[in-house]
Structures are given as C-alpha cells and as structure tokens.
Tab-separated table of C-alpha atoms and ligand atoms in Angstrom:
chain	number	residue	atom	x	y	z
A	1	THR	CA	24.776	5.094	35.581
A	2	GLY	CA	21.433	5.548	37.367
A	3	GLY	CA	20.812	8.869	35.609
A	4	LEU	CA	21.755	7.380	32.287
A	5	PHE	CA	19.306	4.564	32.838
A	6	VAL	CA	16.458	6.950	33.664
A	7	SER	CA	17.115	9.192	30.671
A	8	GLY	CA	17.371	6.116	28.492
A	9	GLN	CA	14.036	4.955	29.792
A	10	ARG	CA	12.445	8.340	29.191
A	11	HIS	CA	13.765	8.247	25.661
A	12	MET	CA	12.165	4.826	25.188
A	13	LEU	CA	8.901	6.117	26.601
A	14	ASN	CA	8.816	9.024	24.148
A	15	LYS	CA	9.667	6.731	21.300
A	16	SER	CA	6.809	4.416	22.219
A	17	LEU	CA	4.404	7.362	22.175
A	18	GLN	CA	5.307	8.321	18.632
A	19	GLY	CA	2.461	8.336	16.180
A	20	LEU	CA	-0.066	8.297	19.034
A	21	VAL	CA	-0.955	11.962	18.668
A	22	GLY	CA	-4.476	13.218	18.039
A	23	LEU	CA	-5.602	15.836	15.506
A	24	ARG	CA	-7.837	18.741	16.521
A	25	ASN	CA	-11.240	18.993	14.914
A	26	LEU	CA	-11.480	22.300	13.037
A	27	GLY	CA	-15.249	22.055	12.629
A	28	ASN	CA	-16.500	18.916	10.875
A	29	THR	CA	-12.997	17.886	9.843
A	30	CYS	CA	-13.222	14.404	11.355
A	31	PHE	CA	-13.332	12.935	7.789
A	32	MET	CA	-9.928	14.521	7.141
A	33	ASN	CA	-8.466	13.520	10.522
A	34	SER	CA	-9.590	9.919	10.049
A	35	ILE	CA	-7.853	9.639	6.656
A	36	LEU	CA	-4.737	11.467	7.881
A	37	GLN	CA	-4.303	8.973	10.721
A	38	CYS	CA	-4.728	6.018	8.345
A	39	LEU	CA	-2.065	7.498	6.035
A	40	SER	CA	0.210	8.388	8.952
A	41	ASN	CA	0.225	4.685	9.883
A	42	THR	CA	1.065	3.653	6.311
A	43	LEU	CA	4.667	2.688	7.029
A	44	GLU	CA	6.278	3.422	3.664
A	45	LEU	CA	4.434	6.693	3.136
A	46	ARG	CA	5.323	7.783	6.661
A	47	ASP	CA	9.005	6.975	6.104
A	48	TYR	CA	8.924	8.794	2.773
A	49	CYS	CA	7.941	11.936	4.712
A	50	LEU	CA	10.141	11.327	7.776
A	51	ARG	CA	13.246	10.793	5.638
A	52	ASN	CA	12.418	13.881	3.537
A	53	CYS	CA	12.471	11.805	0.345
A	54	HIS	CA	9.720	14.047	-1.017
A	55	ILE	CA	12.229	16.930	-1.060
A	56	THR	CA	14.501	14.953	-3.400
A	57	ASP	CA	11.534	14.264	-5.672
A	58	LEU	CA	10.496	17.933	-5.547
A	59	ASN	CA	14.012	19.126	-6.370
A	60	ASN	CA	14.155	16.809	-9.348
A	61	ASN	CA	11.061	18.162	-11.021
A	62	CYS	CA	10.911	21.887	-10.148
A	63	ARG	CA	7.158	22.311	-9.832
A	64	SER	CA	5.461	25.515	-8.790
A	65	ASN	CA	2.826	23.899	-6.580
A	66	THR	CA	4.398	21.851	-3.846
A	67	ALA	CA	2.516	23.101	-0.805
A	68	LEU	CA	0.210	20.113	-0.343
A	69	ILE	CA	2.979	17.517	-0.032
A	70	GLU	CA	5.032	19.924	2.092
A	71	GLU	CA	2.198	20.448	4.563
A	72	PHE	CA	1.346	16.741	4.534
A	73	ALA	CA	4.984	15.815	5.254
A	74	LYS	CA	5.200	18.469	7.998
A	75	LEU	CA	2.076	17.070	9.636
A	76	THR	CA	3.312	13.480	9.408
A	77	GLN	CA	6.643	14.554	10.896
A	78	SER	CA	4.872	16.296	13.786
A	79	LEU	CA	2.788	13.191	14.481
A	80	TRP	CA	5.904	11.035	14.688
A	81	THR	CA	8.430	13.337	16.355
A	82	SER	CA	6.456	15.405	18.854
A	83	ALA	CA	7.954	15.259	22.340
A	84	ASN	CA	4.608	15.109	24.115
A	85	ASN	CA	1.320	13.702	22.914
A	86	GLU	CA	-0.627	16.944	22.834
A	87	PRO	CA	-3.082	17.007	19.910
A	88	ILE	CA	-1.901	18.816	16.783
A	89	SER	CA	-3.916	21.307	14.773
A	90	PRO	CA	-3.979	20.433	11.043
A	91	SER	CA	-5.024	23.994	10.076
A	92	GLU	CA	-2.043	24.704	7.768
A	93	PHE	CA	-2.662	21.436	5.968
A	94	ARG	CA	-6.399	22.181	5.749
A	95	ASN	CA	-5.636	25.574	4.170
A	96	GLN	CA	-3.671	23.848	1.417
A	97	VAL	CA	-6.472	21.336	0.872
A	98	GLN	CA	-8.904	24.206	0.455
A	99	ARG	CA	-6.596	25.925	-2.008
A	100	CYS	CA	-6.451	22.793	-4.192
A	101	ALA	CA	-10.073	21.738	-3.795
A	102	PRO	CA	-12.614	24.425	-2.905
A	103	LYS	CA	-15.052	21.526	-2.622
A	104	PHE	CA	-13.635	20.867	0.831
A	105	VAL	CA	-14.222	24.476	1.917
A	106	GLY	CA	-16.632	25.176	4.714
A	107	CYS	CA	-17.937	23.056	7.456
A	108	ASN	CA	-19.939	20.527	5.508
A	109	GLN	CA	-19.601	16.893	6.359
A	110	GLN	CA	-17.476	15.339	3.620
A	111	ASP	CA	-16.929	11.819	2.427
A	112	ALA	CA	-13.694	10.286	3.738
A	113	GLN	CA	-13.138	8.109	0.677
A	114	GLU	CA	-13.586	11.042	-1.721
A	115	PHE	CA	-11.138	13.002	0.382
A	116	LEU	CA	-8.628	10.126	0.271
A	117	ARG	CA	-8.886	10.008	-3.539
A	118	PHE	CA	-8.371	13.763	-3.792
A	119	LEU	CA	-5.458	13.754	-1.354
A	120	LEU	CA	-3.546	10.861	-2.943
A	121	ASP	CA	-4.038	12.375	-6.381
A	122	GLY	CA	-2.888	15.800	-5.180
A	123	LEU	CA	0.186	14.403	-3.423
A	124	HIS	CA	1.059	12.278	-6.446
A	125	ASN	CA	0.852	15.236	-8.853
A	126	GLU	CA	3.344	17.222	-6.797
A	127	VAL	CA	5.931	14.438	-6.545
A	128	ASN	CA	5.378	12.845	-9.954
A	129	ARG	CA	8.812	11.805	-11.279
A	130	VAL	CA	7.545	12.468	-14.796
A	131	THR	CA	8.010	16.135	-15.625
A	132	VAL	CA	6.910	16.086	-19.252
A	133	ARG	CA	4.131	13.630	-19.874
A	134	PRO	CA	4.503	11.903	-23.247
A	135	LYS	CA	1.586	12.230	-25.653
A	136	VAL	CA	-0.944	9.448	-25.461
A	137	SER	CA	-0.448	7.370	-28.554
A	138	VAL	CA	-3.250	5.063	-29.543
A	139	LEU	CA	-1.552	1.724	-29.855
A	140	ASP	CA	-3.233	-1.443	-30.888
A	141	PHE	CA	-2.449	-4.185	-28.392
A	142	ASP	CA	-5.409	-6.362	-29.337
A	143	HIS	CA	-3.242	-8.924	-31.101
A	144	LEU	CA	-1.276	-9.527	-27.887
A	145	ALA	CA	-1.969	-12.031	-25.133
A	146	ASP	CA	-3.887	-10.526	-22.182
A	147	ASP	CA	-0.923	-10.720	-19.865
A	148	GLU	CA	1.352	-8.874	-22.296
A	149	LYS	CA	-1.336	-6.318	-23.100
A	150	GLY	CA	-1.785	-5.626	-19.381
A	151	ARG	CA	1.961	-5.149	-18.944
A	152	ARG	CA	2.231	-2.717	-21.874
A	153	MET	CA	-0.759	-0.723	-20.646
A	154	TRP	CA	0.843	-0.545	-17.208
A	155	ASN	CA	4.149	0.682	-18.673
A	156	MET	CA	2.263	3.319	-20.648
A	157	TYR	CA	0.619	4.450	-17.413
A	158	LEU	CA	3.977	4.623	-15.611
A	159	ALA	CA	5.431	6.704	-18.451
A	160	ARG	CA	2.982	9.439	-17.415
A	161	GLU	CA	2.267	8.805	-13.741
A	162	ASP	CA	5.166	7.660	-11.605
A	163	SER	CA	5.654	8.571	-7.949
A	164	LYS	CA	6.052	7.053	-4.499
A	165	VAL	CA	2.274	7.377	-4.122
A	166	VAL	CA	1.749	5.359	-7.326
A	167	ASP	CA	4.355	2.792	-6.172
A	168	LEU	CA	2.274	2.189	-3.072
A	169	PHE	CA	-1.386	2.604	-3.931
A	170	VAL	CA	-2.024	1.980	-7.617
A	171	GLY	CA	-3.030	-1.391	-8.999
A	172	GLN	CA	-4.456	-2.493	-12.332
A	173	LEU	CA	-7.954	-3.730	-12.981
A	174	LYS	CA	-8.834	-5.894	-15.957
A	175	SER	CA	-12.327	-5.842	-17.420
A	176	SER	CA	-13.291	-8.485	-19.939
A	177	LEU	CA	-16.187	-7.843	-22.269
A	178	THR	CA	-17.719	-10.814	-24.105
A	179	CYS	CA	-20.202	-10.398	-26.964
A	180	THR	CA	-23.185	-12.721	-26.507
A	181	ALA	CA	-23.784	-12.846	-30.295
A	182	CYS	CA	-20.358	-13.807	-31.651
A	183	GLY	CA	-18.447	-14.696	-28.476
A	184	PHE	CA	-15.677	-12.163	-29.191
A	185	ARG	CA	-13.863	-11.132	-26.020
A	186	SER	CA	-12.106	-7.807	-25.585
A	187	THR	CA	-10.121	-6.666	-22.582
A	188	VAL	CA	-9.561	-3.257	-21.054
A	189	PHE	CA	-6.962	-2.459	-18.388
A	190	ASP	CA	-7.371	0.451	-16.024
A	191	PRO	CA	-5.265	1.653	-13.120
A	192	PHE	CA	-7.068	1.941	-9.800
A	193	TRP	CA	-6.264	3.826	-6.582
A	194	ASP	CA	-8.863	1.983	-4.533
A	195	LEU	CA	-11.725	-0.422	-5.138
A	196	SER	CA	-15.274	0.655	-4.368
A	197	ILE	CA	-17.041	-2.586	-3.601
A	198	PRO	CA	-20.786	-3.109	-3.182
A	199	ILE	CA	-22.063	-4.597	0.051
A	200	ALA	CA	-23.500	-8.057	-0.467
A	201	GLN	CA	-26.897	-8.743	1.056
A	202	LYS	CA	-27.762	-12.024	2.688
A	203	ILE	CA	-31.040	-13.255	4.118
A	204	SER	CA	-29.279	-15.284	6.760
A	205	GLY	CA	-25.746	-15.485	8.007
A	206	GLU	CA	-22.913	-13.047	8.112
A	207	VAL	CA	-21.734	-10.991	5.120
A	208	THR	CA	-18.005	-11.359	4.574
A	209	LEU	CA	-15.580	-9.126	2.710
A	210	LYS	CA	-15.090	-11.904	0.173
A	211	ASP	CA	-18.881	-11.970	-0.453
A	212	CYS	CA	-18.608	-8.274	-1.349
A	213	LEU	CA	-15.554	-8.852	-3.552
A	214	ARG	CA	-17.345	-11.713	-5.307
A	215	LEU	CA	-20.266	-9.393	-5.980
A	216	PHE	CA	-17.827	-6.819	-7.362
A	217	THR	CA	-16.171	-9.345	-9.712
A	218	LYS	CA	-19.412	-11.156	-10.630
A	219	GLU	CA	-20.286	-11.356	-14.314
A	220	ASP	CA	-22.525	-8.440	-15.214
A	221	VAL	CA	-24.859	-8.262	-18.238
A	222	LEU	CA	-24.828	-5.056	-20.289
A	223	ASP	CA	-28.074	-4.824	-22.193
A	224	GLY	CA	-30.552	-2.256	-23.516
A	225	GLU	CA	-29.146	1.284	-23.357
A	226	GLU	CA	-25.877	-0.028	-21.910
A	227	ARG	CA	-25.072	-2.281	-24.894
A	228	PRO	CA	-21.456	-1.742	-25.975
A	229	THR	CA	-20.278	-1.901	-29.575
A	230	CYS	CA	-18.700	-5.253	-30.419
A	231	THR	CA	-15.533	-4.776	-32.508
A	232	LYS	CA	-16.193	-7.962	-34.442
A	233	CYS	CA	-19.923	-7.572	-35.132
A	234	LYS	CA	-19.438	-3.799	-35.638
A	235	ALA	CA	-22.757	-3.285	-33.909
A	236	ARG	CA	-24.138	-2.704	-30.418
A	237	ARG	CA	-24.595	-6.064	-28.785
A	238	LYS	CA	-25.633	-7.478	-25.464
A	239	CYS	CA	-22.368	-8.244	-23.661
A	240	THR	CA	-21.192	-9.729	-20.396
A	241	LYS	CA	-18.599	-7.914	-18.375
A	242	ARG	CA	-16.422	-8.999	-15.488
A	243	PHE	CA	-13.593	-7.549	-13.428
A	244	SER	CA	-10.444	-9.219	-12.189
A	245	ILE	CA	-7.300	-7.807	-10.624
A	246	GLN	CA	-4.364	-7.775	-13.023
A	247	LYS	CA	-1.840	-6.117	-10.774
A	248	PHE	CA	-2.143	-6.047	-6.998
A	249	PRO	CA	-0.990	-2.851	-5.299
A	250	GLN	CA	1.320	-2.744	-2.291
A	251	ILE	CA	-1.442	-0.973	-0.342
A	252	LEU	CA	-4.952	-2.123	-1.196
A	253	VAL	CA	-7.677	0.334	-0.227
A	254	LEU	CA	-11.149	-1.193	-0.133
A	255	HIS	CA	-14.072	1.210	0.047
A	256	LEU	CA	-17.321	-0.365	1.234
A	257	LYS	CA	-20.139	1.337	-0.647
A	258	ARG	CA	-22.321	2.115	2.336
A	259	PHE	CA	-23.879	5.220	0.795
A	260	SER	CA	-26.401	4.853	-1.986
A	261	ASP	CA	-25.097	7.909	-3.833
A	262	SER	CA	-21.929	9.757	-2.935
A	263	ASN	CA	-23.431	13.147	-3.919
A	264	VAL	CA	-26.908	12.926	-2.518
A	265	ARG	CA	-26.141	10.393	0.205
A	266	ALA	CA	-29.766	9.536	0.590
A	267	SER	CA	-29.290	6.373	2.598
A	268	LYS	CA	-26.664	4.336	4.354
A	269	LEU	CA	-26.235	0.581	4.646
A	270	SER	CA	-25.038	-0.315	8.105
A	271	THR	CA	-24.560	-4.018	7.299
A	272	TYR	CA	-21.870	-5.662	9.397
A	273	VAL	CA	-19.191	-6.921	7.015
A	274	ASN	CA	-16.766	-9.440	8.461
A	275	PHE	CA	-13.249	-8.798	7.189
A	276	PRO	CA	-10.012	-10.569	8.150
A	277	LEU	CA	-7.269	-8.712	10.031
A	278	LYS	CA	-4.687	-11.126	8.682
A	279	ASP	CA	-4.133	-13.284	5.605
A	280	LEU	CA	-6.769	-11.938	3.246
A	281	ASP	CA	-6.061	-14.219	0.289
A	282	LEU	CA	-7.260	-12.642	-2.970
A	283	ARG	CA	-6.077	-15.372	-5.343
A	284	GLU	CA	-9.586	-16.040	-6.642
A	285	PHE	CA	-9.883	-12.424	-7.836
A	286	ALA	CA	-6.570	-12.410	-9.729
A	287	SER	CA	-6.459	-12.391	-13.546
A	288	GLU	CA	-3.319	-14.516	-13.460
A	289	PRO	CA	-3.622	-17.790	-11.541
A	290	SER	CA	0.076	-17.654	-10.633
A	291	GLU	CA	-0.443	-14.610	-8.380
A	292	ARG	CA	-0.651	-15.286	-4.629
A	293	PRO	CA	-1.704	-11.967	-3.144
A	294	VAL	CA	-2.118	-12.099	0.637
A	295	TYR	CA	-2.925	-8.948	2.598
A	296	ASN	CA	-2.894	-7.845	6.233
A	297	LEU	CA	-5.093	-5.071	7.597
A	298	TYR	CA	-3.427	-2.059	9.222
A	299	ALA	CA	-6.010	0.735	9.229
A	300	VAL	CA	-9.758	1.353	9.036
A	301	SER	CA	-11.662	4.583	8.536
A	302	ASN	CA	-15.008	4.264	10.334
A	303	HIS	CA	-18.243	6.176	9.834
A	304	SER	CA	-20.871	6.155	12.548
A	305	GLY	CA	-24.274	7.762	12.169
A	306	ASN	CA	-26.530	8.016	9.156
A	307	ALA	CA	-26.334	9.378	5.622
A	308	LEU	CA	-27.228	12.918	6.690
A	309	GLY	CA	-24.724	13.265	9.443
A	310	GLY	CA	-22.238	11.283	11.388
A	311	HIS	CA	-18.757	11.047	12.713
A	312	TYR	CA	-15.505	9.627	11.385
A	313	THR	CA	-12.850	7.869	13.451
A	314	ALA	CA	-9.867	5.674	12.578
A	315	TYR	CA	-8.521	2.405	13.936
A	316	CYS	CA	-4.844	1.973	13.117
A	317	LYS	CA	-2.166	-0.538	13.910
A	318	ASN	CA	0.910	1.364	15.047
A	319	PRO	CA	3.730	0.100	12.793
A	320	ALA	CA	6.332	0.499	15.556
A	321	LEU	CA	4.363	-1.179	18.353
A	322	GLY	CA	2.208	-3.596	16.351
A	323	GLU	CA	-0.790	-2.652	18.563
A	324	TRP	CA	-4.152	-1.203	17.550
A	325	TYR	CA	-5.209	2.318	18.552
A	326	SER	CA	-8.431	4.234	18.177
A	327	TYR	CA	-8.097	7.783	16.801
A	328	ASN	CA	-11.087	9.981	17.551
A	329	ASP	CA	-9.984	13.495	16.539
A	330	SER	CA	-7.795	14.695	19.425
A	331	ARG	CA	-8.247	11.520	21.472
A	332	VAL	CA	-6.041	8.461	20.931
A	333	SER	CA	-6.644	5.351	22.998
A	334	PRO	CA	-5.425	1.744	22.880
A	335	MET	CA	-7.892	-0.899	21.759
A	336	SER	CA	-8.082	-4.634	21.347
A	337	SER	CA	-7.719	-6.118	17.871
A	338	SER	CA	-11.077	-7.872	18.460
A	339	GLN	CA	-12.794	-4.452	18.409
A	340	VAL	CA	-11.483	-3.480	14.966
A	341	ARG	CA	-14.365	-5.111	13.083
A	342	SER	CA	-17.616	-3.199	13.298
A	343	SER	CA	-20.575	-2.156	11.188
A	344	ASN	CA	-18.999	1.333	11.056
A	345	ALA	CA	-16.010	0.130	8.982
A	346	TYR	CA	-16.006	2.218	5.809
A	347	VAL	CA	-12.543	2.303	4.189
A	348	LEU	CA	-10.152	-0.609	4.775
A	349	PHE	CA	-6.379	-0.324	4.328
A	350	TYR	CA	-4.583	-3.579	3.595
A	351	GLU	CA	-0.879	-4.105	3.017
A	352	LEU	CA	0.580	-6.849	0.864
A	353	ALA	CA	2.307	-9.481	2.997
A	354	THR	CA	5.920	-10.394	2.231
A	355	PRO	CA	5.646	-11.820	-1.265
A	356	SER	CA	5.470	-15.596	-1.358
A	357	HIS	CA	7.304	-15.635	-4.687
A	358	MET	CA	10.475	-14.781	-2.787
A	359	GLY	CA	11.835	-18.046	-4.118
A	360	GLY	CA	13.485	-20.878	-2.236
A	361	ASN	CA	16.892	-19.950	-3.635
A	362	VAL	CA	16.669	-16.445	-2.270
A	363	LYS	CA	15.583	-17.768	1.121
A	364	SER	CA	18.426	-20.294	1.300
A	365	ALA	CA	20.946	-17.672	0.156
A	366	LYS	CA	19.732	-15.490	3.022
A	367	LEU	CA	20.084	-18.388	5.454
A	368	ALA	CA	23.586	-19.181	4.178
A	369	ILE	CA	24.692	-15.586	4.655
A	370	ARG	CA	23.356	-15.652	8.204
A	371	CYS	CA	25.219	-18.907	8.941
A	372	LEU	CA	28.424	-17.342	7.601
A	373	GLN	CA	27.917	-14.332	9.825
A	374	TYR	CA	27.593	-16.586	12.890
A	375	ALA	CA	30.611	-18.628	11.833
A	376	SER	CA	32.788	-15.537	11.406
A	377	MET	CA	31.578	-14.259	14.795
A	378	PHE	CA	32.630	-17.588	16.325
A	379	PHE	CA	36.097	-17.296	14.812
A	380	LEU	CA	36.353	-13.748	16.058
A	381	PHE	CA	35.600	-14.857	19.617
A	382	CYS	CA	38.117	-17.668	19.395
A	383	PHE	CA	40.800	-15.291	18.166
A	384	PRO	CA	42.435	-14.666	21.624
A	385	TYR	CA	42.705	-18.407	22.141
A	386	PHE	CA	44.343	-18.889	18.759
A	387	THR	CA	46.851	-16.088	19.331
A	388	GLN	CA	47.744	-17.530	22.736
A	389	LYS	CA	48.652	-20.770	21.069
A	390	GLY	CA	50.711	-18.772	18.591
A	391	HIS	CA	50.826	-21.196	15.687
A	392	PHE	CA	47.202	-20.767	14.631
A	393	GLU	CA	47.513	-17.253	13.257
A	394	ALA	CA	48.490	-18.299	9.785
A	395	SER	CA	45.656	-20.785	9.458
A	396	LEU	CA	43.194	-18.266	10.828
A	397	LEU	CA	44.147	-15.772	8.151
A	398	SER	CA	43.705	-18.316	5.438
A	399	LEU	CA	40.353	-19.354	6.881
A	400	GLU	CA	39.246	-15.745	6.810
A	401	CYS	CA	40.253	-15.461	3.192
A	402	ILE	CA	38.128	-18.484	2.357
A	403	PHE	CA	35.195	-16.946	4.192
A	404	PHE	CA	35.524	-13.671	2.371
A	405	SER	CA	35.580	-15.320	-1.016
A	406	PHE	CA	32.548	-17.374	0.032
A	407	LYS	CA	30.676	-14.287	1.081
A	408	TYR	CA	31.246	-12.592	-2.259
A	409	ARG	CA	30.243	-15.706	-4.179
A	410	LEU	CA	27.020	-15.757	-2.202
A	411	LEU	CA	26.405	-12.108	-2.936
A	412	VAL	CA	26.785	-12.818	-6.641
A	413	LEU	CA	24.397	-15.733	-6.301
A	414	SER	CA	21.836	-13.582	-4.517
A	415	ILE	CA	22.046	-10.863	-7.157
A	416	TYR	CA	21.485	-13.524	-9.780
A	417	CYS	CA	18.414	-14.837	-7.867
A	418	TYR	CA	17.083	-11.307	-7.527
A	419	TYR	CA	17.250	-10.650	-11.254
A	420	ARG	CA	15.744	-14.028	-12.062
A	421	ASP	CA	12.858	-13.369	-9.663
A	422	LEU	CA	12.394	-9.947	-11.208
A	423	ARG	CA	12.249	-11.467	-14.685
A	424	SER	CA	9.740	-14.137	-13.746
A	425	THR	CA	7.409	-11.649	-12.033
A	426	PRO	CA	8.213	-8.354	-13.723
A	427	HIS	CA	5.038	-6.532	-12.784
A	428	THR	CA	5.225	-7.293	-9.088
A	429	PRO	CA	6.693	-4.210	-7.421
A	430	ASN	CA	7.958	-6.281	-4.498
A	431	ALA	CA	10.520	-8.129	-6.570
A	432	ARG	CA	12.655	-5.052	-6.571
A	433	TYR	CA	12.723	-5.019	-2.749
A	434	ASN	CA	14.128	-8.529	-2.505
A	435	LEU	CA	17.667	-7.264	-2.894
A	436	PHE	CA	17.196	-4.993	0.097
A	437	TYR	CA	15.902	-7.907	2.132
A	438	LEU	CA	19.052	-9.800	1.211
A	439	ILE	CA	21.390	-7.002	2.111
B	501	ZN	ZN1	-19.925	-9.677	-31.469
C-alpha cells in the first residue's frame, strides 16, 4: 500500500503542475507567448482543445485550412498534459501564424492585442459551424423596439459566424445616434471581440477601470467633417453618439489603449489603472437595465517598457488550482493576487460569474434534488438493519418507488424552469448551461 500511496502522490504532483509550463521565446515572440498563456488559462477554450471538440467541428465542415486550430490545440494539450514542466517551443504554431498572417513574420515587436484579434478570428474561421454563409440581406428593423432589433441583428450575425470561439468571446455593442436638430434617434448594433477602452486621465486620485469604461461610453459629439446623415432630416447634422453593451460575452476582453497609435506607436501611457480581480459589476454600461453582468478576472497580458520596445508577460489564474502565476516566456512562477494589478496591465481577461438570473426556482429544485440524494443514501445505509428485521423490506421497496417518482417529477420541474429561464433571457448564452448545472 506504501508504493501505491507514493505513486498516487506523484500523480497528484504532476496534476498540480499542469498548465504551469513556460513557452520558449523564438526571438521577440513574447507578445505571442503572453496571449497563448492567457488563452491556455481560459477554461472553456482549454477544455474545447483537451477534449478534442475542435475535431468534431472540423469534421462537420470539411475545410481545407485547419492547421491553425490544430497547432493551437496541440500546443494547449502539451501545456496541460506534459509530464514535466520543461518549457515548450511554440515553433510549429508560429509557422502556422506566419502562413496565415505574414504581418507576424520576422522578429519585430508586435502588439499583443492585435495578435489576439488575429488569432481568435483565425481560430473561429476554421471551426465555424456555418459552412455556407447566407447572403447578407438588407432588412429594415427600424420599426422595431431596440431590444428586438438587437436580438434580430445578433441572430443574423450567428447565421454567418457561429463557433465555440464566438460562443465565448463575442458580445454586442449598441451605438445610439441622436440628431441635435430633430431629436431623431437611430441605433446600430455591432458584434465585438474585445473592447478597446481609452485611459481616463485624472489630476488627482487613482484612475479606475470604471473611469475608463465611463469615458468609453460617454456621450460623444459628432460635428464638422464627422457629421452623420440624419435619416429624418435627410441631411448631415450634428449628432451625439453613445455606446452601451447590448449583449455581454462569456469572456470579456478589455484592451487598455496605452499606445497612441497602434501602427506608429509613438507614445505609451503608463497610467496605473486600478481594476477589480473580483465582482466587476458592469450594470451601468448595459443597454438593458435588467442585465446584471458581474465579471471575475482570470488573466492579464502585461507590457513593460516604452512604445519603441518592451516585453510582454502574462499573469494567469490557474483554473485547476485557483492560484495566480506569472508567465515570463519559459519561466513560470507563483505570485500573490495582490501583485496582479500594475501599470503594465495591457489586456484584461474577465469571465462572467455564474449568472444571477439563475432563478430561485432553479436553485430550490437543485437543493431538493440534493436533499433527495442524501435521503436515498440514508435509506441505503439503513438497508442491512431493515433486512435484519425482516418485515421492513416491503415498505422499503414502496418508499423507493415514491422516491423515484419524486425524482422524475423534479426533473420535469427543472426542465420546465430551464426553458422558462431561457425564454425570459433568450440572448444570454448562460441560460443554456443551467440544465447542465442541474444535472
Ligand atoms: Zn434630424
């Protein structure tokens, strides 16, 4: 038994090291390594690769180019299954990146956020469940209520772009344009993969992430050359424009605009932005007041240095251990959660907390099922006692029958709750997971 114990312990040790593997720098590839580690710690994306779900998606839509997702999945699998924690070389993956985007060829310092955009888009295109994209039909939704218009626009988007990557990362942004002459308001809905938010400036006091988000959603005046055409006035008018979030994604990527221009990168703002690690409540930025989006941070891509040159690292919360680690190319080291916030934070990865709209009925149904499980366990343990007495067998059987019928009635009730929740919040992707929580 001693040997068994030791091997069991070794197994545990290896398991606890999973995901704590560094990536070799292939010559200024720290931008890529930083993003790869953030994505590797994105639980659902990681599991998608570990469970080979991408292969099912690839088989369903026979595409010719599948190398990017294949190399990405291979890399993720190596990071989470390697027996030792020797750093891994991402050269095969890098070759595929270069094939798809010659922009990333060479040894130039690249922008991590641009790379993230390119990578997510590339992965999505290879595992898109839509094989033949329907033609874009110009439909007039202007007569509809904003909420309904947003939903239809979202469904139109899904009819063309639908993949695990979209399920996780894409949200919907609403922009409202109001004509200052006639007061006519028009709305536009656009999908977003991340939000690039400006860094607020303060004369005194700390700048918070919410300050930056408020600046991003602040009413903006479009005047002069920027004047849009008002559909009612049929002329170019001075308008006000503001953003709000129509649909919150499962994974919210916030890009802090530290560089003045992503192409020239003339200067960098190294303002310290205070962001919460837990319970980032974005209710005030929602288009619909009923939404209660609360996010928790799980990864940060950091940039140190100036606009001309610098270094990328990543801070990620290991989903298995719940602890923070610093990923600096091939080096991985544990860190305290108090060190996660710094003026180097560049791209923030937040995950939606368990949806609060998981209604009371669903919660009590879950509790009832648990109670039944304990009760049946109790009866199971008492079984020898009952059989010893002899005359309890018959009653035990009948009791069991009652329990079984109860269990099925509860299952029916929970399915009913699930569908009702889905109907009341149809555009919240989490509603569809409630059933799995129940089971
Ligand atoms: Zn007008």
